[in-house]
Short mmCIF file of C-alpha atoms in Angstrom, two decimals:
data_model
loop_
_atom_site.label_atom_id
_atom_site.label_comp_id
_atom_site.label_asym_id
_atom_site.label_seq_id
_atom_site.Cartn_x
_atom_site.Cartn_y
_atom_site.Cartn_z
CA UNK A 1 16.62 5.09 10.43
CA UNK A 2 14.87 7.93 12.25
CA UNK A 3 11.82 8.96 11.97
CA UNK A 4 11.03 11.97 12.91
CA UNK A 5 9.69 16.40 12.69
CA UNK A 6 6.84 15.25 11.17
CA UNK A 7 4.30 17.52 10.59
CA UNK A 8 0.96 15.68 10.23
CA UNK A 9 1.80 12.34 11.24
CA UNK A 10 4.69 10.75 13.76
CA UNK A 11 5.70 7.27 12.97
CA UNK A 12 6.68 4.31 15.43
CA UNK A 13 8.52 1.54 14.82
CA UNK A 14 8.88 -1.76 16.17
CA UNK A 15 9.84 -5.38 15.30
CA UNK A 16 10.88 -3.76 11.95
CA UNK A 17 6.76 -2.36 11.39
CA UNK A 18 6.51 1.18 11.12
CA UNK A 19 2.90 2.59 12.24
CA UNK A 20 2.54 6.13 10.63
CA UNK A 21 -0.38 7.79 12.53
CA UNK A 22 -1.90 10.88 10.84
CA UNK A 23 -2.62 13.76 13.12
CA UNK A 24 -3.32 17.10 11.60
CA UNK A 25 -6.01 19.33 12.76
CA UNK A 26 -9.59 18.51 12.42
CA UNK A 27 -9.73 16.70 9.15
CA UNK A 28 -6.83 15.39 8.01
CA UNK A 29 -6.08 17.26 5.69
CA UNK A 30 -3.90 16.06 2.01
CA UNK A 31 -2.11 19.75 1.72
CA UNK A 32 1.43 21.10 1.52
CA UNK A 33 2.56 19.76 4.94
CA UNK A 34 0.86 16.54 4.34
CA UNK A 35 2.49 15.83 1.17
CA UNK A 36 5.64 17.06 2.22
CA UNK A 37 5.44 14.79 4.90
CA UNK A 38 4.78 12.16 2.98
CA UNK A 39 7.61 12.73 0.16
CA UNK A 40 10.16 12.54 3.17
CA UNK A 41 9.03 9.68 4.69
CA UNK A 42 9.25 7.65 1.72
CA UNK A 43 12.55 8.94 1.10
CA UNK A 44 13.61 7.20 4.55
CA UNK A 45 11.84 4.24 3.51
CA UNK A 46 13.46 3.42 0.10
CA UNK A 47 17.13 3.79 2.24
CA UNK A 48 15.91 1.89 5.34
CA UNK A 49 16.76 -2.03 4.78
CA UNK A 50 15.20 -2.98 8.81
CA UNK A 51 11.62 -2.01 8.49
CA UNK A 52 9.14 -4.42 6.11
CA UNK A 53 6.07 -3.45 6.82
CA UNK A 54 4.37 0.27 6.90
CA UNK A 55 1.03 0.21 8.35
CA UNK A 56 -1.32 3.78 7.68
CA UNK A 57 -3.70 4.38 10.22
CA UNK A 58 -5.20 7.67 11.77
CA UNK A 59 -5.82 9.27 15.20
CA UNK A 60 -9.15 10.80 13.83
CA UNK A 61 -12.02 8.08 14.95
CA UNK A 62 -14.24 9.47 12.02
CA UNK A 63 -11.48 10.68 9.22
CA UNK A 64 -7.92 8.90 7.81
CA UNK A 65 -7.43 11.22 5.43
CA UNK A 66 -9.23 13.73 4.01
CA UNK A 67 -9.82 15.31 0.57
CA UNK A 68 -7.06 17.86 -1.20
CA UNK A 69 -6.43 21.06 -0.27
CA UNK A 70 -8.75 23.08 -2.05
CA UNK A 71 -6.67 25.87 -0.75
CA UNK A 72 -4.28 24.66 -3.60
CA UNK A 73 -7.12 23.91 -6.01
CA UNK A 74 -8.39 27.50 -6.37
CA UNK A 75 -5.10 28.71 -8.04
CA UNK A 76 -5.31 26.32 -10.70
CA UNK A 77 -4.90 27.14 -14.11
CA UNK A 78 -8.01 27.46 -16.34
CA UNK A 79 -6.29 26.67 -19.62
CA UNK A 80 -6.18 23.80 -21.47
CA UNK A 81 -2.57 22.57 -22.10
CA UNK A 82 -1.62 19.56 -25.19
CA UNK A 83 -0.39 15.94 -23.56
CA UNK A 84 3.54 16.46 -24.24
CA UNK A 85 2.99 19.93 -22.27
CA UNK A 86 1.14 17.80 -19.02
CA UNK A 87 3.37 17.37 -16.33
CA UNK A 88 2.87 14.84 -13.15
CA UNK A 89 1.16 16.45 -10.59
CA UNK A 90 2.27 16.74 -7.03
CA UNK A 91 -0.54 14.22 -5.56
CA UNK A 92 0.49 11.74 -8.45
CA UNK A 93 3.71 11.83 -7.64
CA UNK A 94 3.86 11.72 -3.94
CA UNK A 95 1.62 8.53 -4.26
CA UNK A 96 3.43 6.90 -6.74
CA UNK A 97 6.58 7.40 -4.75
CA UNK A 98 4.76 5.87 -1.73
CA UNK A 99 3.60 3.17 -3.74
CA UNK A 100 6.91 2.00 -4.56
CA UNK A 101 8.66 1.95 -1.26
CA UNK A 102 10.27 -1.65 -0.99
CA UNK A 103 8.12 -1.80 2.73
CA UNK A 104 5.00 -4.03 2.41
CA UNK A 105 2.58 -0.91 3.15
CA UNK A 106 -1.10 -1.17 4.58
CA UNK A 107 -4.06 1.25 4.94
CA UNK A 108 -6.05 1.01 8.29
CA UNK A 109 -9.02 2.52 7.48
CA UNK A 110 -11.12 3.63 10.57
CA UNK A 111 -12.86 6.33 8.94
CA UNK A 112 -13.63 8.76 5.48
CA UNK A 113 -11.16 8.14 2.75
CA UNK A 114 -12.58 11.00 0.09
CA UNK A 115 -10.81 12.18 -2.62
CA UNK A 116 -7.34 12.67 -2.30
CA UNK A 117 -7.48 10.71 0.83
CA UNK A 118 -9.07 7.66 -1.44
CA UNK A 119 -6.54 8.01 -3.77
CA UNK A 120 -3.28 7.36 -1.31
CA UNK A 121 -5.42 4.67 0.14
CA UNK A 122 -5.16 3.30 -3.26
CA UNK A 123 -1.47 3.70 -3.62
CA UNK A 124 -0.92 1.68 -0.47
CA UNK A 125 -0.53 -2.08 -1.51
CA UNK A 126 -3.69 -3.47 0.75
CA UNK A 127 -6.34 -1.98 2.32
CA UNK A 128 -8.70 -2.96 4.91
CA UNK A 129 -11.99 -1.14 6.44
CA UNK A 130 -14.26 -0.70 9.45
CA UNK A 131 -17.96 -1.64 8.25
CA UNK A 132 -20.03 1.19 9.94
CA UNK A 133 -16.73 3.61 10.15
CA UNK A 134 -15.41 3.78 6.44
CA UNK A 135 -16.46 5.60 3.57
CA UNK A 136 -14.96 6.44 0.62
CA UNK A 137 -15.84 8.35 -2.40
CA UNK A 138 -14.53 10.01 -5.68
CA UNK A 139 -16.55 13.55 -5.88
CA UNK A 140 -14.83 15.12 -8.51
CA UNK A 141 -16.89 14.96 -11.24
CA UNK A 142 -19.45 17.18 -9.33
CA UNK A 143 -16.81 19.98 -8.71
CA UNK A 144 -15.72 19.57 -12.70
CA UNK A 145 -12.77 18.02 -12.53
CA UNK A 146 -11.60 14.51 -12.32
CA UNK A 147 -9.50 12.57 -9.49
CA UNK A 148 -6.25 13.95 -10.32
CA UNK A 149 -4.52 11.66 -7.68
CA UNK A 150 -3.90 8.17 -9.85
CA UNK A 151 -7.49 7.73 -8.49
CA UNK A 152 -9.12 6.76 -11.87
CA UNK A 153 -5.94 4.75 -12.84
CA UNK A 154 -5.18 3.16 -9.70
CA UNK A 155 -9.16 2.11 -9.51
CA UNK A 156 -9.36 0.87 -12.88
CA UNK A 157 -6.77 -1.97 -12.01
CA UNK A 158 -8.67 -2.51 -8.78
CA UNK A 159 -12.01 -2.54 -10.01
CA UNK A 160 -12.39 -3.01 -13.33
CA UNK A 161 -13.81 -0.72 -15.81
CA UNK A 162 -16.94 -0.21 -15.01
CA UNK A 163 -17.06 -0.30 -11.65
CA UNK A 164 -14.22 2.18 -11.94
CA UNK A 165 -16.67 4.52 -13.85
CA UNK A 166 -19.58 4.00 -11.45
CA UNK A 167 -17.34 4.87 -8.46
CA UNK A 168 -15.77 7.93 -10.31
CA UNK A 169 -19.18 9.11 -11.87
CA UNK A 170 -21.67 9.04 -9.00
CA UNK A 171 -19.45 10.81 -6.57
CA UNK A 172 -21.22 9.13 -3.98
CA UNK A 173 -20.34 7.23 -0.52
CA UNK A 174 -19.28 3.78 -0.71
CA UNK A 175 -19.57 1.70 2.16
CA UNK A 176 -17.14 -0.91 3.66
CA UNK A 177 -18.87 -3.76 1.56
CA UNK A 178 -19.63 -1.87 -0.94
CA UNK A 179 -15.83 -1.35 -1.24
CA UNK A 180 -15.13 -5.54 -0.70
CA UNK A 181 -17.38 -5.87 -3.28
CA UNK A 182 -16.04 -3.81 -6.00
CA UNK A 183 -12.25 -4.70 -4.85
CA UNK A 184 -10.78 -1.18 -3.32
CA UNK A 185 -10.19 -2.68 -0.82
CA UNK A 186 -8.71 -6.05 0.70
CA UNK A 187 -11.23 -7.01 3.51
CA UNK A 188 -14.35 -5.36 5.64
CA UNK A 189 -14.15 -6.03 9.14
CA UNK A 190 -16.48 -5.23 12.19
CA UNK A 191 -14.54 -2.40 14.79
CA UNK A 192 -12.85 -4.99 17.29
CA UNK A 193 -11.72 -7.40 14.56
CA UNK A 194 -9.08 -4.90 12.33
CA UNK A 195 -6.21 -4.70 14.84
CA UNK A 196 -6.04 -8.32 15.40
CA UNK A 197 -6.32 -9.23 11.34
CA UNK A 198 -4.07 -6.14 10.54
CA UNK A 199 -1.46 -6.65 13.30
CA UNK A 200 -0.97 -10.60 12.71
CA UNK A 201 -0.70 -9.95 9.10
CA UNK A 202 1.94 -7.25 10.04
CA UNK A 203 3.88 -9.37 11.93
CA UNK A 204 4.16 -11.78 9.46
CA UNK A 205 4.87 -10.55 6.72
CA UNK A 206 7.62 -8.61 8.56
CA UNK A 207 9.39 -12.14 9.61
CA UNK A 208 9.96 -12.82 5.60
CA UNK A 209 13.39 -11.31 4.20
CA UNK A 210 13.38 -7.85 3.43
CA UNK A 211 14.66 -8.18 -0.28
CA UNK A 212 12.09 -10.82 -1.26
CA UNK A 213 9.42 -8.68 0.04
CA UNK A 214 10.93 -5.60 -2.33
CA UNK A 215 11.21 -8.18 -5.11
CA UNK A 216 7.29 -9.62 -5.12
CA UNK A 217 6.32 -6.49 -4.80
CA UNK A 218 8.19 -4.75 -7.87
CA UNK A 219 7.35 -7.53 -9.77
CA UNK A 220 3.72 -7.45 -9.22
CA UNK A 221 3.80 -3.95 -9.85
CA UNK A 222 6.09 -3.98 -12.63
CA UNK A 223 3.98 -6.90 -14.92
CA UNK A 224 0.14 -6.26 -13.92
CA UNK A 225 0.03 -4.11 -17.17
CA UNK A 226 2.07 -5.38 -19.25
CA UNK A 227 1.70 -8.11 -21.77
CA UNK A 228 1.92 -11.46 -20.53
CA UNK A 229 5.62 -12.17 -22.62
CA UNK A 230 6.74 -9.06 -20.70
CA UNK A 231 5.21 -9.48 -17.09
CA UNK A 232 6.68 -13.07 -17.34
CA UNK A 233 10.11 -11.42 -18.33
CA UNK A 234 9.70 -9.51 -15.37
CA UNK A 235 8.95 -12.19 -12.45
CA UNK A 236 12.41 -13.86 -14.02
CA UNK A 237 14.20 -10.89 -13.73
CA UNK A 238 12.98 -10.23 -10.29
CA UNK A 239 13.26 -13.72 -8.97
CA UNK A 240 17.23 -13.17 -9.45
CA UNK A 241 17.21 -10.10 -7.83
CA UNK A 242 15.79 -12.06 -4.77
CA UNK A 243 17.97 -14.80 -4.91
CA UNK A 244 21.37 -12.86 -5.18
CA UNK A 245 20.43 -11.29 -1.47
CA UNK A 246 18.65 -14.00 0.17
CA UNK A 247 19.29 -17.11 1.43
CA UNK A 248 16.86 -18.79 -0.68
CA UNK A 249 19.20 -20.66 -2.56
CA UNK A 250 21.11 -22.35 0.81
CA UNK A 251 17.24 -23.11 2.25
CA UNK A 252 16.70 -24.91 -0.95
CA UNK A 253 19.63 -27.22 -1.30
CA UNK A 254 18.79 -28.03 2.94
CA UNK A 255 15.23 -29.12 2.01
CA UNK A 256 16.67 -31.32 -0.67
CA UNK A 257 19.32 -33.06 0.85
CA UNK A 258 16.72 -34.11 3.82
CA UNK A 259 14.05 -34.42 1.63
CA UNK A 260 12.05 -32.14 2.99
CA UNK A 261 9.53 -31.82 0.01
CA UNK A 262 8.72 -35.24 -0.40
CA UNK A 263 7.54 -35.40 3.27
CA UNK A 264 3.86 -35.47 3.02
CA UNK A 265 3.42 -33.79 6.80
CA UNK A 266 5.60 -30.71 5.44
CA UNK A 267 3.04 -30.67 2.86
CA UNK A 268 -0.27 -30.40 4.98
CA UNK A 269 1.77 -27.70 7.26
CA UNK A 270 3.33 -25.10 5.39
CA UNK A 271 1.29 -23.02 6.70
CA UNK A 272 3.36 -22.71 9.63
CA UNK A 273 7.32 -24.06 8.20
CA UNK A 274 7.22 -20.99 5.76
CA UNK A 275 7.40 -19.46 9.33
CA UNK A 276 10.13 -21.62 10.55
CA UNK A 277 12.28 -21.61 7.73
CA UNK A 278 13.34 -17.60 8.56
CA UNK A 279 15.37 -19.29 11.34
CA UNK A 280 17.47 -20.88 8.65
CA UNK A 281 20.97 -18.28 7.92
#
């Protein structure tokens, strides 16, 4: 798959991890091009069956993505329309598109994440931060609207409720803690630990077959709102979908015919056989 004409970020890929660097003027900005950009990229993704893993960061050393266009705010509409007339906005969809690629995908975050920015941090599946570098913030509410981005949805299911409410209503800065704390994002590191945690987790995950990744991550998707009958239904359903294009079944019957699970050794290190059981065809 080829990624490439990119207009606000290039992409690299290697060891099937793509690294999609934003790069567009001084800020960052989430416009047009940006979402445009995005929309076709995750167009390749959902056909490319080599890459796993899709890590976000930016070139910016203060900024990974900033705020909405407000170029494409002013010409809003000013009247009120019923719920079966709302339609999905163009932010909402490009990050729920993203969110659903069958990559693993993973927000560096070396800088601001405001707004818009926040909100396709949010649609990335983790997220890690640079204490001293990263901010984040909903301001919204202050301009009189309301993060339009799956921001107060997305945050909810992070945070809770009110913590959701406190982040959405203060329009303030959060801090990298601060954002630990409340759950937006994964892990806070100091500036010279992130590569190292981000890339070995990378690399990792990115040695696991491609299909089980998709599959745990539909699933988890799929059943975090749902009753439990339902989300249950749908880690079944899933789990076949894994095992009809994996060789999870074959890797089973080998670890019971050498009797490989009643080893007590395998058992204090499977840390490092769920590594060497990718070797396994």
């Amino acid at each position: 798959m080829k990624y490439e004409n990119f207009i606000t970020f290039d992409v690299k890929v290697e060891n099937a991890i793509a690294t999609v660097t934003f790069d567009f003027g001084t800020v960052n900005v989430q416009g047009q091009e940006m979402l445009a950009d995005l929309n076709s990229l995750a167009m390749r993704l959902e056909r490319d069956r080599d890459t796993k893993v899709v890590i976000f960061q930016s070139a910016n050393p203060e900024i990974w993505v900033c705020h909405y266009d407000t170029e494409l705010l002013k010409d809003m509409s000013t009247e009120a329309v019923s719920r079966e007339e709302a339609q999905l906005l163009d932010l909402q969809s490009v990050c729920e598109r993203i969110s659903r690629v069958p990559q693993a995908t993973i927000a560096k975050l070396e800088g601001f994440a405001r707004g818009g920015g926040h909100e396709l941090a949010l649609a990335l599946d983790m997220r890690f931060a640079v204490r001293g570098k990263y901010k984040f913030m909903q301001m919204e509410v202050g301009m009189g609207i309301l993060p339009c981005g799956g921001g107060a949805s997305r945050m909810a299911r992070q945070t809770g409720l009110g913590r959701a409410l406190e982040i959405i209503l203060s329009a303030r800065d959060f801090s990298a803690d601060e954002a630990e704390a409340m759950g937006t994002i994964n892990k806070a590191f100091e500036a010279d630990e992130i590569d190292d945690y981000v890339n070995t987790l990378a690399n990792r995950i990115a040695k696991f077959p491609a299909d089980s990744i998709n599959a745990c991550k539909q699933m988890v998707y799929e059943s975090i709102d749902q009753p439990i009958e339902d989300a249950l239904k749908a880690e079944a359903y899933w789990l076949y979908q894994a095992t009809s294009k994996t060789n999870a079944v074959k890797r089973f019957a080998i670890a019971d015919e050498q009797g490989l699970e009643h080893d007590i050794e395998n058992q204090r290190n499977w840390n490092s056989l769920v590594m060497e059981v990718q070797d396994i065809q």
